[in-house]
Rosetta silent file (secondary structure, phi, psi, omega in degrees, C-alpha in Angstrom):
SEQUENCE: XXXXXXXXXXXXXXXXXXXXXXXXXXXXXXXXXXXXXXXXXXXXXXXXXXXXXXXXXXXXXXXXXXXXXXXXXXXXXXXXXXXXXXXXXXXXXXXXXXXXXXXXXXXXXXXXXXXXXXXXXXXXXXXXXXXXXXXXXXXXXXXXXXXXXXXXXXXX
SCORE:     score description
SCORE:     0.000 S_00000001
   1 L     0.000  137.698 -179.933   24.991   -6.633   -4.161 S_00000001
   2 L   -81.098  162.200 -155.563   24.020   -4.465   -0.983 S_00000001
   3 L  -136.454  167.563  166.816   22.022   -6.333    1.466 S_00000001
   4 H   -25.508  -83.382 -164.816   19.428   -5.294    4.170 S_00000001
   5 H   -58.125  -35.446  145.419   22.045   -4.560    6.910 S_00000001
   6 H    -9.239  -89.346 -178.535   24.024   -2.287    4.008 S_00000001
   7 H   -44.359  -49.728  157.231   20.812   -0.320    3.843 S_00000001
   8 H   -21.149  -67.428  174.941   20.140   -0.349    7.290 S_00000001
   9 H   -58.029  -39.940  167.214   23.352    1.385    8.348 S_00000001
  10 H   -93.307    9.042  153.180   22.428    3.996    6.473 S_00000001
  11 H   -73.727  -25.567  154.100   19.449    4.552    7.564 S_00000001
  12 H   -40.405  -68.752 -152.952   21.260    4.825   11.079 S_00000001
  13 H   -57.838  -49.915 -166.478   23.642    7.333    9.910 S_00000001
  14 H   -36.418  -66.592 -173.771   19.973    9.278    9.380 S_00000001
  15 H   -44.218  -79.577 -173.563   18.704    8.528   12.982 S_00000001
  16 H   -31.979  -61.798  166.365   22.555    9.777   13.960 S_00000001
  17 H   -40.900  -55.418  149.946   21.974   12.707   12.361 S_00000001
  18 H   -54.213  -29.648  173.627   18.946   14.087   13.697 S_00000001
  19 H   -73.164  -34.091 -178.486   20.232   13.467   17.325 S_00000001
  20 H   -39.873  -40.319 -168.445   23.393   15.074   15.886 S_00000001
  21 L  -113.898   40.785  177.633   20.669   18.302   15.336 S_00000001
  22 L    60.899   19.769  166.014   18.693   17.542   18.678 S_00000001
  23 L  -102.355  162.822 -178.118   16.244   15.530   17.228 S_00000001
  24 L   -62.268  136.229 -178.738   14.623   12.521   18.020 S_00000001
  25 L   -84.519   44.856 -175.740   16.919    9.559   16.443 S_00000001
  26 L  -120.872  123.039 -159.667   14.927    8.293   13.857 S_00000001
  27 L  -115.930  136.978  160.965   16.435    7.632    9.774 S_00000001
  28 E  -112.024 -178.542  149.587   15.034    6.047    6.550 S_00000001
  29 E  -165.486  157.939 -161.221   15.902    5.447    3.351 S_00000001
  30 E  -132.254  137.189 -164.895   14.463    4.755    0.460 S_00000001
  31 E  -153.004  140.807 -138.719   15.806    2.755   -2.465 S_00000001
  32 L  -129.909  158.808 -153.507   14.997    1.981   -5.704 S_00000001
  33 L   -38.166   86.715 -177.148   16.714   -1.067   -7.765 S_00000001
  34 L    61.691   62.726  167.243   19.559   -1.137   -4.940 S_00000001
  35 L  -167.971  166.079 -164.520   20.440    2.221   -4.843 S_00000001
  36 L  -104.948  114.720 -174.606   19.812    4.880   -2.234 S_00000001
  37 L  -126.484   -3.519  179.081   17.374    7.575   -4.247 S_00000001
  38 E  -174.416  179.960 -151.619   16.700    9.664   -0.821 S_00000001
  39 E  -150.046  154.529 -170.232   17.636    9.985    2.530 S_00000001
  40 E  -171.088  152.604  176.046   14.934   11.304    5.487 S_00000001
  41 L  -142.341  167.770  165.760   15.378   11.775    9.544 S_00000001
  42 L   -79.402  143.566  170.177   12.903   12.750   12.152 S_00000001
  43 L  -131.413   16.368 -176.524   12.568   16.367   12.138 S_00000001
  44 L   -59.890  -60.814  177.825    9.650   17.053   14.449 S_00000001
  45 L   -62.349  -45.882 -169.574   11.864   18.993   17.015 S_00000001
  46 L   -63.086  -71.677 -159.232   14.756   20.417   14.369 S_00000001
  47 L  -104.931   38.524 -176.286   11.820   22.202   12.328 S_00000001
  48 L    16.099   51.327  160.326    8.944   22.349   15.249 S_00000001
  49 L   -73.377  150.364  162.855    6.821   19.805   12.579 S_00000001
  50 L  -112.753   29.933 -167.252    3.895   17.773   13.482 S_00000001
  51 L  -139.478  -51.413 -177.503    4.459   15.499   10.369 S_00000001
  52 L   -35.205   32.442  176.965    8.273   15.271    9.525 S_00000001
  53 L   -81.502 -179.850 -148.104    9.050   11.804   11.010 S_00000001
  54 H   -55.835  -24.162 -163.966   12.245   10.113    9.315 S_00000001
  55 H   -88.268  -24.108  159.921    9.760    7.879    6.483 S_00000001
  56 H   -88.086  -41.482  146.705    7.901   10.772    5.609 S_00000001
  57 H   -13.924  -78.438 -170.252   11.022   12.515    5.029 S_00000001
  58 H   -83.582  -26.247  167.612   13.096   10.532    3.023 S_00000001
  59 H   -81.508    5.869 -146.515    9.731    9.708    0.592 S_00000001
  60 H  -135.794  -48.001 -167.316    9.213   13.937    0.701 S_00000001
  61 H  -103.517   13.574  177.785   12.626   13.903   -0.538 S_00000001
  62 L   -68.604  -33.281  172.495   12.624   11.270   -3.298 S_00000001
  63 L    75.456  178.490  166.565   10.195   14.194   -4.742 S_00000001
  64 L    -1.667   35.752  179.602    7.617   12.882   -7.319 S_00000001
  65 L   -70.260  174.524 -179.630    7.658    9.680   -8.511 S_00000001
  66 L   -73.010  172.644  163.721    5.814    7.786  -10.758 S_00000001
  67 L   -83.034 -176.558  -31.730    3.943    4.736   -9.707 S_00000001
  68 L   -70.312  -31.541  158.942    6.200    2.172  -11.229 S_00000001
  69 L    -9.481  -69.096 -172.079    8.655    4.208   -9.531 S_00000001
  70 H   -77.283  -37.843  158.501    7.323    3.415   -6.191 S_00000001
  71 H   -52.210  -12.851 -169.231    6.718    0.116   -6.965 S_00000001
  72 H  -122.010   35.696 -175.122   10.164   -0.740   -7.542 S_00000001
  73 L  -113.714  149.402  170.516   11.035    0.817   -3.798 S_00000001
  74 E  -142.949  132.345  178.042   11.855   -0.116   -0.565 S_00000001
  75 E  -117.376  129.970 -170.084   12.011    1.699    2.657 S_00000001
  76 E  -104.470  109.128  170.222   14.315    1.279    5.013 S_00000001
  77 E  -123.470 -177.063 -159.966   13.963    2.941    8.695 S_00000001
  78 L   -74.842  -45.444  179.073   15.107    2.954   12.091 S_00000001
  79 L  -131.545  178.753  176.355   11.674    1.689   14.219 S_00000001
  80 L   -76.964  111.749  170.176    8.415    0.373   13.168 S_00000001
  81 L   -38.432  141.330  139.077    6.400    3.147   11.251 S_00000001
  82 L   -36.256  150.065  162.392    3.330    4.807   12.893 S_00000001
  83 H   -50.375  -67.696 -174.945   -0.021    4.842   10.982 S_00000001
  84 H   -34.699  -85.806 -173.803    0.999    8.186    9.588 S_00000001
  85 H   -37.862  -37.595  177.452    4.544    6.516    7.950 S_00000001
  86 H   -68.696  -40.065 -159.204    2.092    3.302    6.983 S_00000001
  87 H   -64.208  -47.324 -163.927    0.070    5.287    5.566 S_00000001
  88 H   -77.717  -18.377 -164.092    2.137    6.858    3.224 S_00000001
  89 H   -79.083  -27.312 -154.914    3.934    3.804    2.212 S_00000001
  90 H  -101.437  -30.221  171.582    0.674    2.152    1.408 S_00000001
  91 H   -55.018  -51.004 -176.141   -0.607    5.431   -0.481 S_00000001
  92 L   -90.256   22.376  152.931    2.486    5.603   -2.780 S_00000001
  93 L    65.804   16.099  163.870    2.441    1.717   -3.225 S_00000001
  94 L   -44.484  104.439  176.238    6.173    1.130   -1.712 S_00000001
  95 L   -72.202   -8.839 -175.214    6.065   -2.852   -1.236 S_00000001
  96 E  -156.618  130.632  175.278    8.385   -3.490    0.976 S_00000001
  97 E   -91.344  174.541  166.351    9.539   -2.268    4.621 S_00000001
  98 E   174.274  118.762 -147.541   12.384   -3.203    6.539 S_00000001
  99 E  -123.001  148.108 -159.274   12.570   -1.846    9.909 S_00000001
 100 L   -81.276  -31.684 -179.464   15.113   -1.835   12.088 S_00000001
 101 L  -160.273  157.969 -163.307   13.836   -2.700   15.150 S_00000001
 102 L  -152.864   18.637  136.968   10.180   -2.976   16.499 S_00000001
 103 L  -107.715   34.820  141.295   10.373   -3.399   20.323 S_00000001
 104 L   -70.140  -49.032 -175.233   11.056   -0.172   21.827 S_00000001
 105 L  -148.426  129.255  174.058    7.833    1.084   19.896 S_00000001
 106 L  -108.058  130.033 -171.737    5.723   -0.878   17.955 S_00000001
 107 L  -103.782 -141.547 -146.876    3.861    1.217   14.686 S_00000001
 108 L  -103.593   54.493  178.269    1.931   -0.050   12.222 S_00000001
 109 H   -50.937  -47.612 -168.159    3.138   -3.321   11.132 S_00000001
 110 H   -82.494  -16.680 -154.748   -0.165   -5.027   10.608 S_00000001
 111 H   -68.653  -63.953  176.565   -2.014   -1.662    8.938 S_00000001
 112 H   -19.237  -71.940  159.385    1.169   -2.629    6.263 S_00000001
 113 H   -28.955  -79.464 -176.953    0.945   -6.180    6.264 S_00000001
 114 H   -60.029    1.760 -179.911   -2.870   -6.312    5.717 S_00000001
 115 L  -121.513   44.544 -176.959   -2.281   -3.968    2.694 S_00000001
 116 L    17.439   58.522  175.291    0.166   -6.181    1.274 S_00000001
 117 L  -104.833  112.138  151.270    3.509   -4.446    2.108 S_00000001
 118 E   -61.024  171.038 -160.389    5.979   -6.715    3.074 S_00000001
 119 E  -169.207  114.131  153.452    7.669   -6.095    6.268 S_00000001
 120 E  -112.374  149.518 -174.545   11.027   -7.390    7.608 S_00000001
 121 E  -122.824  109.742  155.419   12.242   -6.642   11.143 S_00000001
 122 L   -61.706  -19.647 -161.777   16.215   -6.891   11.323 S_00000001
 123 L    87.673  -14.852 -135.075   16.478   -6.544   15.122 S_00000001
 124 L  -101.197  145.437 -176.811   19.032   -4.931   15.056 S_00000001
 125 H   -71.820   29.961  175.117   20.235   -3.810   18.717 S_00000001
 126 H  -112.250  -44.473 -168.155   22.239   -0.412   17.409 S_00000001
 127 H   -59.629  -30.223 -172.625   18.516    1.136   16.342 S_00000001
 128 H   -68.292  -52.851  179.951   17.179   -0.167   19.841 S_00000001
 129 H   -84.246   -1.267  161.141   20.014    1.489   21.707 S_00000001
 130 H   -60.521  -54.881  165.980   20.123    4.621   19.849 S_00000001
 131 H   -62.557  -48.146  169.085   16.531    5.343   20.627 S_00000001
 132 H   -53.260  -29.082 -171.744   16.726    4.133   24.224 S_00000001
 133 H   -68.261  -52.281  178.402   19.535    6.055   24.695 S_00000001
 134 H   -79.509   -1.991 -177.934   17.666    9.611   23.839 S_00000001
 135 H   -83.093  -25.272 -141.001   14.479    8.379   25.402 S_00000001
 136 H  -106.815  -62.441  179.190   16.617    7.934   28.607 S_00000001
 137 L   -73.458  -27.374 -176.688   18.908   11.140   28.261 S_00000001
 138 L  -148.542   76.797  145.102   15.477   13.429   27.174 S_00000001
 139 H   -37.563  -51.795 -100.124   12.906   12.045   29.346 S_00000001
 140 H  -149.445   -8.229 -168.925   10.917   15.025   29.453 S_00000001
 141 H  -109.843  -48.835 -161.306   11.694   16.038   25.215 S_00000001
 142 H   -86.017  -68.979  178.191    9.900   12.237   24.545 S_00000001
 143 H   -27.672  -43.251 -159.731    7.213   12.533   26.696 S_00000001
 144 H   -81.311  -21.020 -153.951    6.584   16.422   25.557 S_00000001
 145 H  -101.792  -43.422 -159.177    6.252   14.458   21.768 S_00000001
 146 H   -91.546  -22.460  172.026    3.831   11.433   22.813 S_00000001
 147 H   -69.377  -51.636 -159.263    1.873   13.908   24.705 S_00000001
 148 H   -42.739  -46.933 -170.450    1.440   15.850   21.691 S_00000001
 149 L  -110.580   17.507  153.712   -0.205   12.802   19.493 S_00000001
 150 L    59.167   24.192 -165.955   -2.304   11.976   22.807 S_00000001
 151 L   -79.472  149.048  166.696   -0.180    8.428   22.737 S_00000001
 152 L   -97.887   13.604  179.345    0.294    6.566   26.291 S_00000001
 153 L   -75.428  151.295  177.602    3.077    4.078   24.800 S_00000001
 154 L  -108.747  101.224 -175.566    5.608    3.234   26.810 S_00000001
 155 L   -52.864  121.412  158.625    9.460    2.657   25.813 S_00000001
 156 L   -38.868    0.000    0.000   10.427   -0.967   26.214 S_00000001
């Protein structure tokens, strides 16, 4: 049986990808009884989107499911969703998050929570230093993004 950290990695590989295409380093996935049904990255910079982060992605590219569908889903990404990424998960009834890491930037854990999505945080230090790393290396690319969405957070 594949486990969290299974899923996880390959939600990575996602994140890997978009910096692979000059994007911001952030991957889902989304998976349906154990299995991998779609794959998603941030794409705000690759396609000069204001919407494309990695969770709306990989649920954009699952394409139409049903609700029991969604119900039997889990999405796996890179950081803690945003209210935009919560949002969607709680529109299309996904129950359960699992995020890779949630102190560089913390999204919308309780907006989740209180709508009774579960939500596990792995920790895991490869999501933390993948993002730190491009926050660090494209100062001035992260900044030009957080301006954009009027945010004042601050990278851990």
């Amino acid at each position: 049986m594949k486990t969290d950290d299974y899923f996880m990695a390959e939600a990575i590989r996602e994140a890997e990808k978009s910096l692979d295409e000059g994007g911001i380093p952030i991957g889902a996935v989304l998976v349906k009884d154990g299995e991998i049904i779609s794959r998603g990255h941030n794409r705000l910079i690759q396609n000069d989107s204001v919407i494309l982060h990695g969770e709306v992605d990989a649920i954009e590219n699952a394409g139409r499911l049903n609700y029991e569908d969604y119900r039997k889903c889990c999405l796996y990404t890179t950081l803690s969703p945003c209210p935009m990424c919560s949002g969607t998960v709680i529109l299309y009834n996904i129950p359960r998050v699992v995020i890779g890491e949630n102190t560089t930037l913390m999204g919308a854990e309780n907006l989740l929570e209180s709508n009774d999505v579960e939500v596990v945080v792995l920790n895991d230090s490869k999501c933390r230093d993948l993002f730190l790393k491009f926050t660090s290396d494209n100062p001035e690319i992260w900044d030009a993004e957080l301006a954009k969405v009027g945010n004042n957070t601050e990278v851990k």
